[in-house]
Amino acid sequence: MDRVKGQLMTGAEIVVRCLQEEKVEYVFGYPGGSVLYIYDELFKQDEVKHVLVRHEQGAAHAADGYSRASNKVGVCLVTSGPGVTNAVTGIATAYMDSIPMVIISGQVPTHAIGLDAFQEVDTVGVTRPCVKHNFLVKDIKELASTIKKAFYLATTGRPGPVLVDIPKDITAASHEFLYPESVQIRSYSPVAKGHSGQIKKAVQLISEAKRPMIYTGGGVILSNASAQLTELTRTLGYPITNTLMGLGAYPATDKQFLGMPGMHGTYEANMAMQNCDVLLAVGARFDDRVIGNPKDFAKNPRKIIHIDIDPSSISKRVKVDVPIVGDVREVLDEMLKLLSARSNGVELEQWWKQIGQWRQKDCLHYDRDSALIKPQYVVEKLWEVTQGDAFVTSDVGQHQMWAAQFYRFDQPRRWINSGGLGTMGFGLPSAMGVQYANPGATVACVTGEASIQMCLQELSTCKQYRMPIKIVNLNNRYLGMVRQWQQIDYGSRYSESYMDALPDFVKVAEAYGHVGMRIDQPGDVEGALREAFAMKDRLVFLDFITDQTENVWPMVKAGKGLTEMLLGSEDL
């Protein structure tokens, strides 16, 4: 690549050159009037490849999935007005889960800003609540440095999406190209190294614990600290739980893993969280779906150590005893050095015996002899057929929880889902991004008949770019999680939760040029999955007709504590 500095370029050329400087491989986007100069420059080169989605929400989700599965910055490009407002859902999804993304949006010419010009919207104002930061570039002299800042902000400290809004006249104007090697932003200096004194306190507490518990979240994956976490956990011999966002950070097939905690977590994980005497929280934020009622969570005395890159996340919902602000990987490295110099003589036999008793509840049991297809069975077979080695995306709802419970993730960045925002429609476009990040890998999208229809048009993108994603549709003909809540809390009044006008998904898949399969017998589940995954170069839509009455158990109702779990319909 020609890296000549000081060359005269248009704003559009500068944008593309900045992407090249940042080693961006793919941009997911959709063209429109205010970004056509940029698209013209993309056309003139082949270093940065563009993926044409069918809706701007799909562009943001695809960039998001690409980032989650690759540890690289996801990039999307959208036009002004409806282009950027269509992308807001995807931007907010990334923001809630701290995903590093850069969004480049077009804007009306600078002289027209504020005059209600065609396709004008206050992009900075609209996106301010759901980005880590945003910029409106009003001077071409600041364009290159602003893009550099965007990538820096997206990837440092607590990661997140950063938006750069560029008026059309800025992309047409010319200026010399000077891309800074590094940037400094006043008042922004994220801390990476944890306080050594606090780390020593934490190690002392951990080593003396009689009922220890390790609770980890998405921060472990974002900081690429899975190896350190695994070494720490096995060195200590302590039980561990991964949140929905942290699944895969520690191998789910390992005997020390207690499953996922929280609203739909396992009985043993929740009871251990509630009854431990020392809780080590790593890259997790004590989310309301994890700890339930904070007052109930706090009623049992325990010492809490909390490691997080974001100081605002510490003691935000739960008061902690040893706060450690820093990058998870660096803090765990320091902990391992200190732990290697001491031995843990505390006997944990009684604690593990208690955990074993909780495990005997078999809280994830379901009727394996049913004449109807059970969704849990489909996910179990998916895990078997893919040998636990697939990248699995999901939409949001019951199917998401079953995927989290029954697909045992042993590696990080294999489980891709919308945790914080809970965005229906996320599954398919994020799977596209995952496939681009991992060409040749097995990618499955676990979805439901309601979620898949929210971004169904991306089947066209998959056809154009020959993406061999396997869609596993757990079709119960309901808004499943809505129906479950209505059954439990609203007297079984199923208001607007029944999907009584569903398409024939097999025909829909075929209309887009893909393979469609309908499966309605339990005995056909495994065979259909094996047949689908044997088609290495085709997208296959597997429409599994599942038991309409099946609920996700265990369940902690809103406002209840972790020890008030419902383990099945018999607890209602």
XYZ file of C-alpha atoms in Angstrom:
572
model
C 0.000 0.000 0.000
C 1.238 3.469 -0.865
C 1.668 5.230 2.486
C 2.874 8.586 1.087
C 2.017 11.367 3.537
C 1.021 14.873 2.554
C -0.639 13.795 -0.689
C -3.600 15.942 -1.780
C -6.815 13.919 -1.499
C -10.546 14.413 -1.411
C -12.354 13.768 1.849
C -13.722 10.530 0.422
C -10.220 9.389 -0.511
C -9.049 10.288 2.984
C -11.800 8.154 4.553
C -10.821 5.120 2.495
C -7.105 5.670 3.074
C -7.729 5.884 6.841
C -9.530 2.546 6.710
C -6.556 1.092 4.855
C -4.168 2.505 7.462
C -6.235 0.812 10.177
C -6.004 -2.516 8.280
C -9.791 -2.711 7.917
C -10.711 -5.788 5.875
C -14.455 -5.374 5.496
C -16.973 -2.567 5.638
C -20.644 -3.513 5.973
C -22.923 -0.906 4.512
C -25.650 0.453 2.274
C -25.163 3.406 -0.106
C -27.111 6.649 -0.229
C -26.731 10.182 -1.510
C -24.559 11.635 1.233
C -21.946 8.853 1.081
C -21.669 8.353 -2.670
C -18.258 10.019 -2.892
C -17.005 7.481 -0.333
C -18.584 4.619 -2.251
C -16.941 5.860 -5.432
C -13.539 5.691 -3.758
C -14.258 2.224 -2.357
C -14.969 1.146 -5.929
C -11.536 2.342 -7.100
C -9.571 0.091 -4.735
C -9.743 -3.506 -3.541
C -7.899 -3.426 -0.231
C -11.000 -2.623 1.831
C -13.865 -4.842 0.723
C -17.480 -3.735 0.990
C -20.351 -6.051 1.903
C -23.742 -4.818 0.709
C -26.426 -5.598 3.286
C -30.149 -5.152 2.658
C -30.926 -2.924 5.656
C -28.707 -0.640 7.720
C -29.613 -2.485 10.923
C -28.045 -5.518 9.271
C -24.889 -3.503 8.555
C -24.446 -2.599 12.219
C -25.183 -6.154 13.418
C -22.802 -7.644 10.834
C -20.008 -5.287 11.903
C -20.818 -6.181 15.505
C -20.661 -9.931 14.855
C -17.430 -9.507 12.923
C -15.880 -7.698 15.889
C -17.071 -10.160 18.533
C -15.751 -13.148 16.618
C -12.419 -11.651 15.552
C -11.147 -9.218 18.195
C -10.990 -6.575 15.455
C -12.913 -3.347 14.991
C -16.168 -3.794 13.103
C -16.878 -1.028 10.587
C -20.145 -0.036 8.971
C -21.005 2.728 6.498
C -24.477 4.268 6.221
C -26.053 7.287 4.641
C -27.724 10.223 6.396
C -31.284 10.406 7.714
C -33.058 7.039 7.577
C -29.762 5.309 6.865
C -28.316 6.191 10.228
C -31.594 5.912 12.161
C -32.005 2.392 10.758
C -28.567 1.602 12.161
C -29.262 2.957 15.653
C -30.629 -0.356 16.963
C -27.426 -2.091 15.934
C -25.284 0.685 17.392
C -27.142 0.494 20.714
C -26.728 -3.290 20.702
C -22.954 -2.920 20.410
C -22.882 -0.175 23.040
C -24.665 -2.260 25.664
C -22.236 -5.138 25.157
C -19.073 -2.967 24.879
C -18.222 -4.014 21.321
C -15.530 -2.000 19.468
C -17.061 -0.586 16.297
C -16.615 2.460 14.090
C -19.694 3.762 12.294
C -19.182 6.173 9.420
C -22.356 8.039 8.549
C -23.026 10.529 5.821
C -24.548 13.896 6.580
C -26.114 16.657 4.482
C -23.693 19.404 3.379
C -22.472 21.659 6.189
C -24.342 24.704 4.844
C -27.622 22.730 4.988
C -27.249 21.384 8.532
C -30.129 22.582 10.680
C -32.319 23.569 7.721
C -34.352 20.332 7.573
C -32.620 19.338 4.355
C -33.579 16.154 2.518
C -32.537 13.122 4.554
C -31.207 15.238 7.403
C -31.262 14.077 10.984
C -29.245 15.227 13.993
C -27.052 12.145 14.022
C -24.859 13.326 16.886
C -27.942 14.033 19.004
C -29.742 10.834 18.071
C -26.778 8.544 18.760
C -25.275 10.311 21.785
C -26.947 8.004 24.364
C -25.800 4.811 22.637
C -22.198 5.418 21.567
C -18.963 5.657 23.491
C -18.361 8.897 21.590
C -19.377 10.581 18.360
C -17.983 13.274 16.074
C -19.386 15.659 13.456
C -16.568 16.604 11.081
C -17.024 20.194 9.912
C -13.492 20.796 8.663
C -11.689 18.498 6.232
C -8.426 19.305 8.019
C -9.739 17.308 10.998
C -11.077 14.323 9.065
C -8.075 11.981 9.239
C -7.274 12.737 12.881
C -10.939 12.273 13.816
C -11.054 8.817 12.253
C -7.834 7.931 14.075
C -9.451 9.055 17.339
C -12.523 6.971 16.574
C -10.510 3.747 16.252
C -8.491 4.620 19.351
C -11.575 5.292 21.461
C -13.388 2.196 20.188
C -10.607 -0.155 21.255
C -9.163 1.305 24.463
C -10.518 1.297 27.997
C -14.009 -0.135 28.009
C -14.576 -0.748 24.277
C -17.612 0.530 22.427
C -19.018 1.953 19.199
C -17.772 5.342 17.992
C -19.571 7.261 15.236
C -18.054 9.705 12.744
C -20.646 11.852 10.948
C -19.290 13.355 7.720
C -21.154 15.995 5.676
C -21.171 15.393 1.933
C -19.225 18.538 1.090
C -16.410 17.406 3.366
C -16.083 14.206 1.331
C -15.871 16.310 -1.866
C -13.351 18.886 -0.601
C -9.594 18.323 -0.853
C -6.751 18.421 1.659
C -3.379 16.822 2.183
C -3.488 13.412 3.788
C -1.681 13.260 7.109
C -2.625 10.259 9.246
C -1.292 10.510 12.798
C 0.699 7.594 14.184
C -0.995 8.056 17.549
C -3.481 10.352 19.249
C -3.981 11.767 22.704
C -7.347 12.941 23.928
C -7.520 15.329 26.831
C -9.302 13.888 29.885
C -9.271 10.392 28.380
C -6.601 8.158 29.859
C -7.930 4.656 30.565
C -6.115 2.651 33.211
C -4.806 -0.757 32.147
C -2.635 -1.818 35.079
C -4.437 -2.603 38.319
C -3.374 -1.202 41.682
C -0.763 -3.601 43.103
C -1.912 -3.105 46.687
C -5.500 -3.957 45.826
C -4.376 -7.015 43.879
C -2.413 -8.239 46.921
C -5.499 -7.753 49.111
C -7.562 -9.720 46.620
C -5.098 -12.605 46.491
C -5.063 -12.749 50.309
C -8.863 -12.928 50.427
C -9.037 -15.508 47.659
C -6.438 -17.724 49.290
C -8.246 -17.738 52.636
C -11.726 -18.419 51.285
C -13.614 -21.447 52.550
C -16.558 -21.104 50.153
C -15.059 -19.297 47.135
C -16.794 -18.522 43.849
C -15.454 -17.044 40.604
C -17.998 -15.018 38.621
C -16.927 -13.792 35.191
C -18.474 -11.839 32.343
C -17.871 -10.498 28.861
C -14.909 -8.413 29.981
C -12.774 -11.556 30.112
C -13.476 -12.216 26.442
C -13.077 -8.584 25.387
C -9.648 -8.417 27.026
C -8.586 -11.823 25.630
C -7.976 -13.127 29.127
C -9.510 -16.605 28.819
C -6.139 -18.356 29.123
C -5.311 -16.439 32.308
C -8.777 -17.071 33.757
C -8.533 -20.794 33.030
C -5.086 -21.033 34.619
C -6.226 -19.107 37.696
C -9.357 -21.215 38.149
C -7.542 -24.518 37.778
C -4.678 -23.381 40.013
C -7.142 -22.526 42.766
C -9.531 -25.421 42.175
C -12.510 -23.099 42.721
C -15.980 -23.268 41.165
C -16.677 -20.816 38.359
C -19.645 -19.391 36.489
C -19.752 -17.418 33.213
C -22.520 -14.938 32.477
C -24.440 -14.970 29.209
C -21.837 -12.601 27.739
C -18.933 -14.553 29.204
C -19.763 -18.055 27.983
C -16.692 -19.711 26.541
C -14.278 -17.697 28.664
C -13.870 -20.886 30.717
C -14.513 -24.338 29.194
C -18.136 -25.319 29.794
C -17.290 -29.033 29.734
C -14.891 -28.662 32.691
C -16.013 -30.096 36.041
C -15.338 -26.800 37.849
C -17.844 -24.971 35.649
C -21.251 -24.618 37.309
C -23.135 -23.255 34.309
C -24.544 -19.817 33.693
C -25.867 -17.703 36.612
C -28.907 -15.476 36.842
C -32.495 -15.384 35.684
C -32.164 -18.555 33.608
C -28.956 -19.811 35.178
C -28.411 -23.150 36.855
C -29.492 -23.898 40.399
C -25.929 -24.730 41.444
C -24.455 -21.529 39.996
C -27.046 -19.309 41.655
C -26.819 -21.051 45.018
C -23.030 -20.872 44.974
C -23.183 -17.164 44.085
C -25.544 -16.562 46.984
C -23.775 -18.710 49.608
C -20.078 -18.143 48.918
C -17.896 -16.314 51.424
C -15.565 -14.740 48.821
C -16.800 -13.772 45.363
C -14.244 -12.904 42.685
C -16.044 -10.903 39.970
C -13.991 -10.575 36.791
C -15.120 -8.405 33.881
C -18.762 -8.607 34.916
C -21.130 -5.860 35.998
C -23.625 -7.467 38.417
C -26.390 -7.070 35.849
C -30.009 -7.205 37.025
C -30.521 -10.425 35.028
C -27.574 -11.996 36.879
C -28.027 -11.150 40.556
C -31.786 -10.629 40.736
C -32.883 -8.347 43.563
C -29.795 -6.484 44.884
C -31.179 -6.385 48.438
C -31.728 -10.135 48.435
C -28.282 -10.671 46.900
C -26.668 -8.609 49.673
C -28.407 -10.313 52.600
C -25.762 -13.066 52.872
C -22.422 -11.669 54.111
C -19.542 -12.220 51.691
C -16.399 -10.429 50.605
C -16.514 -9.223 46.990
C -13.520 -8.531 44.754
C -14.396 -6.761 41.503
C -12.009 -6.411 38.548
C -13.196 -4.140 35.726
C -11.668 -1.729 33.205
C -14.526 0.709 33.768
C -14.450 2.389 37.200
C -18.098 3.445 36.827
C -19.138 -0.234 36.813
C -17.633 -0.920 40.234
C -20.034 -0.646 43.189
C -22.685 0.569 40.752
C -25.280 -2.036 41.751
C -23.464 -4.038 44.439
C -21.045 -2.648 47.011
C -17.674 -4.358 46.728
C -14.861 -4.778 49.252
C -11.809 -4.835 46.984
C -12.224 -2.776 43.791
C -9.556 -3.238 41.115
C -9.698 -0.942 38.092
C -7.661 -2.283 35.207
C -7.477 -4.499 32.184
C -8.641 -7.982 33.150
C -5.755 -9.752 31.446
C -3.094 -7.613 33.126
C -4.725 -7.957 36.555
C -5.057 -11.738 36.245
C -1.423 -11.990 35.131
C -0.411 -10.136 38.290
C -2.637 -12.348 40.431
C -1.114 -15.493 38.947
C 2.381 -14.289 39.803
C 1.378 -13.749 43.424
C -0.538 -17.022 43.657
C 2.360 -19.035 42.288
C 4.379 -17.984 45.329
C 1.885 -19.339 47.852
C -0.132 -22.490 48.387
C -3.789 -22.694 49.253
C -4.087 -24.933 52.266
C -7.780 -24.383 52.830
C -9.867 -27.538 52.549
C -12.680 -27.116 50.016
C -14.088 -30.612 50.251
C -17.191 -29.545 52.163
C -17.880 -26.701 49.725
C -17.639 -28.987 46.716
C -19.834 -31.533 48.515
C -22.497 -28.845 48.966
C -22.197 -27.871 45.291
C -22.593 -31.530 44.361
C -25.880 -31.644 46.294
C -27.135 -28.585 44.422
C -26.123 -30.201 41.141
C -28.277 -33.221 41.947
C -31.331 -31.044 41.363
C -30.645 -31.564 37.629
C -32.236 -28.197 36.991
C -31.920 -28.415 33.196
C -33.883 -31.647 32.849
C -36.621 -31.918 30.234
C -38.873 -34.628 28.828
C -36.604 -36.600 26.521
C -39.385 -39.059 25.620
C -41.767 -36.449 24.239
C -43.528 -37.122 20.936
C -42.894 -33.473 20.089
C -39.535 -31.910 19.289
C -38.104 -30.329 22.412
C -35.998 -27.222 21.664
C -33.403 -28.266 24.231
C -32.928 -31.524 22.313
C -32.271 -29.631 19.076
C -29.531 -27.563 20.736
C -27.971 -30.641 22.342
C -27.855 -32.353 18.954
C -26.458 -29.188 17.380
C -23.604 -29.349 19.890
C -23.009 -33.025 19.115
C -23.149 -32.664 15.337
C -20.779 -29.679 15.328
C -18.604 -31.327 17.998
C -18.876 -28.134 20.036
C -16.713 -26.330 17.502
C -19.205 -24.018 15.786
C -19.589 -20.279 16.012
C -23.139 -19.869 17.281
C -25.106 -16.660 16.973
C -28.580 -16.225 18.373
C -31.497 -13.894 18.347
C -33.320 -13.054 21.569
C -35.886 -15.063 23.468
C -36.359 -18.611 24.684
C -34.139 -20.025 21.943
C -31.306 -17.761 23.115
C -31.514 -19.134 26.636
C -31.680 -22.745 25.467
C -28.625 -22.176 23.284
C -26.776 -20.687 26.265
C -27.819 -23.548 28.546
C -27.298 -26.538 26.251
C -24.511 -25.642 23.791
C -21.360 -26.111 25.840
C -18.881 -23.467 24.720
C -15.278 -24.371 25.467
C -13.684 -21.444 23.626
C -14.154 -17.676 23.739
C -15.663 -15.677 20.854
C -17.783 -18.643 19.735
C -21.043 -17.480 21.348
C -22.352 -14.317 19.683
C -25.572 -12.820 21.047
C -27.188 -9.562 22.101
C -26.999 -9.581 25.885
C -27.561 -6.086 27.219
C -30.072 -4.717 24.711
C -31.748 -8.006 23.830
C -32.165 -7.243 20.132
C -34.432 -9.453 18.060
C -33.099 -9.611 14.492
C -29.474 -9.760 15.623
C -28.833 -13.422 14.805
C -28.666 -13.625 11.007
C -26.738 -10.416 10.186
C -24.300 -11.027 13.046
C -23.728 -14.523 11.642
C -22.728 -12.872 8.355
C -20.094 -10.839 10.178
C -18.894 -13.944 12.021
C -18.561 -15.816 8.727
C -16.458 -13.022 7.234
C -14.256 -12.954 10.330
C -13.780 -16.741 10.138
C -13.953 -17.879 6.508
C -14.398 -21.632 6.250
C -15.632 -21.969 9.843
C -18.941 -23.574 10.803
C -21.449 -20.847 11.667
C -24.921 -21.554 13.045
C -27.662 -19.056 13.820
C -30.087 -20.243 16.500
C -33.276 -18.254 16.151
C -37.050 -18.252 16.512
C -39.805 -17.711 14.007
C -40.439 -14.177 15.297
C -36.825 -12.972 15.549
C -35.732 -14.285 12.168
C -38.372 -12.236 10.380
C -36.942 -8.967 11.711
C -33.874 -9.124 9.458
C -34.991 -11.856 7.072
C -33.989 -9.747 4.062
C -30.342 -10.507 4.824
C -30.936 -13.912 3.224
C -30.396 -11.924 0.029
C -26.971 -10.765 1.250
C -26.107 -14.361 2.122
C -27.020 -15.418 -1.411
C -24.984 -12.671 -3.072
C -21.850 -13.471 -1.062
C -22.416 -17.260 -0.855
C -22.382 -17.468 2.928
C -22.981 -21.079 4.066
C -24.642 -20.196 7.390
C -26.923 -22.803 8.953
C -30.116 -21.305 10.419
C -31.614 -23.362 13.250
C -35.156 -22.050 13.692
C -36.832 -23.259 16.908
C -40.361 -22.644 15.684
C -42.979 -22.770 18.437
C -45.424 -20.428 16.659
C -45.328 -17.989 19.580
C -43.331 -15.034 20.805
C -41.937 -17.655 23.137
C -40.497 -15.643 26.005
C -43.429 -13.243 25.917
C -45.807 -16.222 26.090
C -43.843 -17.685 29.030
C -44.096 -14.454 31.007
C -47.769 -14.127 30.129
C -48.373 -17.656 31.402
C -46.527 -17.067 34.665
C -47.380 -13.437 35.492
C -50.433 -12.514 33.418
C -52.911 -15.321 34.035
C -52.143 -17.090 30.729
C -53.636 -14.215 28.773
C -51.610 -14.499 25.573
C -52.098 -10.986 24.302
C -50.597 -10.584 20.809
C -48.005 -13.321 21.375
C -49.375 -15.913 18.965
C -47.865 -15.897 15.479
C -50.856 -17.067 13.444
C -49.709 -15.865 10.015
C -46.299 -17.456 9.645
C -44.732 -17.992 6.236
C -43.567 -21.321 4.919
C -39.911 -20.885 5.839
C -38.801 -23.653 3.493
C -40.320 -21.810 0.553
C -38.924 -18.493 1.782
C -35.424 -19.964 1.936
C -35.816 -21.468 -1.508
C -37.135 -18.171 -2.901
C -33.865 -16.543 -1.808
C -31.896 -19.332 -3.485
C -31.062 -21.359 -0.385
C -31.922 -24.818 0.943
C -34.958 -25.159 3.207
C -35.808 -28.100 5.467
C -38.836 -28.619 7.726
C -38.471 -31.053 10.624
C -41.410 -32.021 12.835
C -40.405 -35.398 14.329
C -37.835 -35.884 17.106
C -36.363 -38.850 15.278
C -35.469 -36.671 12.309
C -33.595 -33.954 14.229
C -30.089 -35.394 14.209
C -30.288 -36.592 10.610
C -31.464 -33.190 9.384
C -28.646 -31.422 11.210
C -26.025 -33.782 9.810
C -27.410 -33.385 6.291
C -27.426 -29.593 6.611
C -23.883 -29.278 7.963
C -22.626 -31.618 5.264
C -23.599 -28.926 2.727
C -20.428 -26.898 3.192
C -21.181 -24.316 0.514
C -24.916 -23.709 1.002
C -27.030 -21.755 3.448
C -29.564 -24.152 4.948
C -32.684 -22.997 6.788
C -33.771 -25.709 9.236
C -37.310 -25.089 10.446
C -37.795 -27.234 13.567
C -41.452 -27.419 14.665
C -41.081 -27.530 18.447
C -43.329 -28.023 21.465
C -45.358 -24.827 21.906
C -45.735 -25.278 25.659
C -42.073 -25.620 26.573
C -40.697 -22.999 28.966
C -37.158 -22.022 29.927
C -36.282 -23.326 33.391
C -34.891 -22.434 35.884
C -36.329 -18.946 36.123
C -35.902 -16.129 38.622
C -38.862 -13.790 38.308
C -38.275 -10.043 38.162
C -37.763 -8.586 41.628
C -36.953 -11.949 43.200
C -33.676 -13.197 44.632
C -31.393 -15.908 43.266
C -32.585 -18.399 45.867
C -36.207 -17.942 44.755
C -35.788 -19.867 41.515
C -38.658 -21.602 39.783
C -37.339 -24.973 38.640
C -40.380 -25.977 36.619
C -44.111 -25.575 36.111
C -44.664 -27.417 39.400
C -43.297 -24.340 41.220
C -45.898 -21.994 39.743
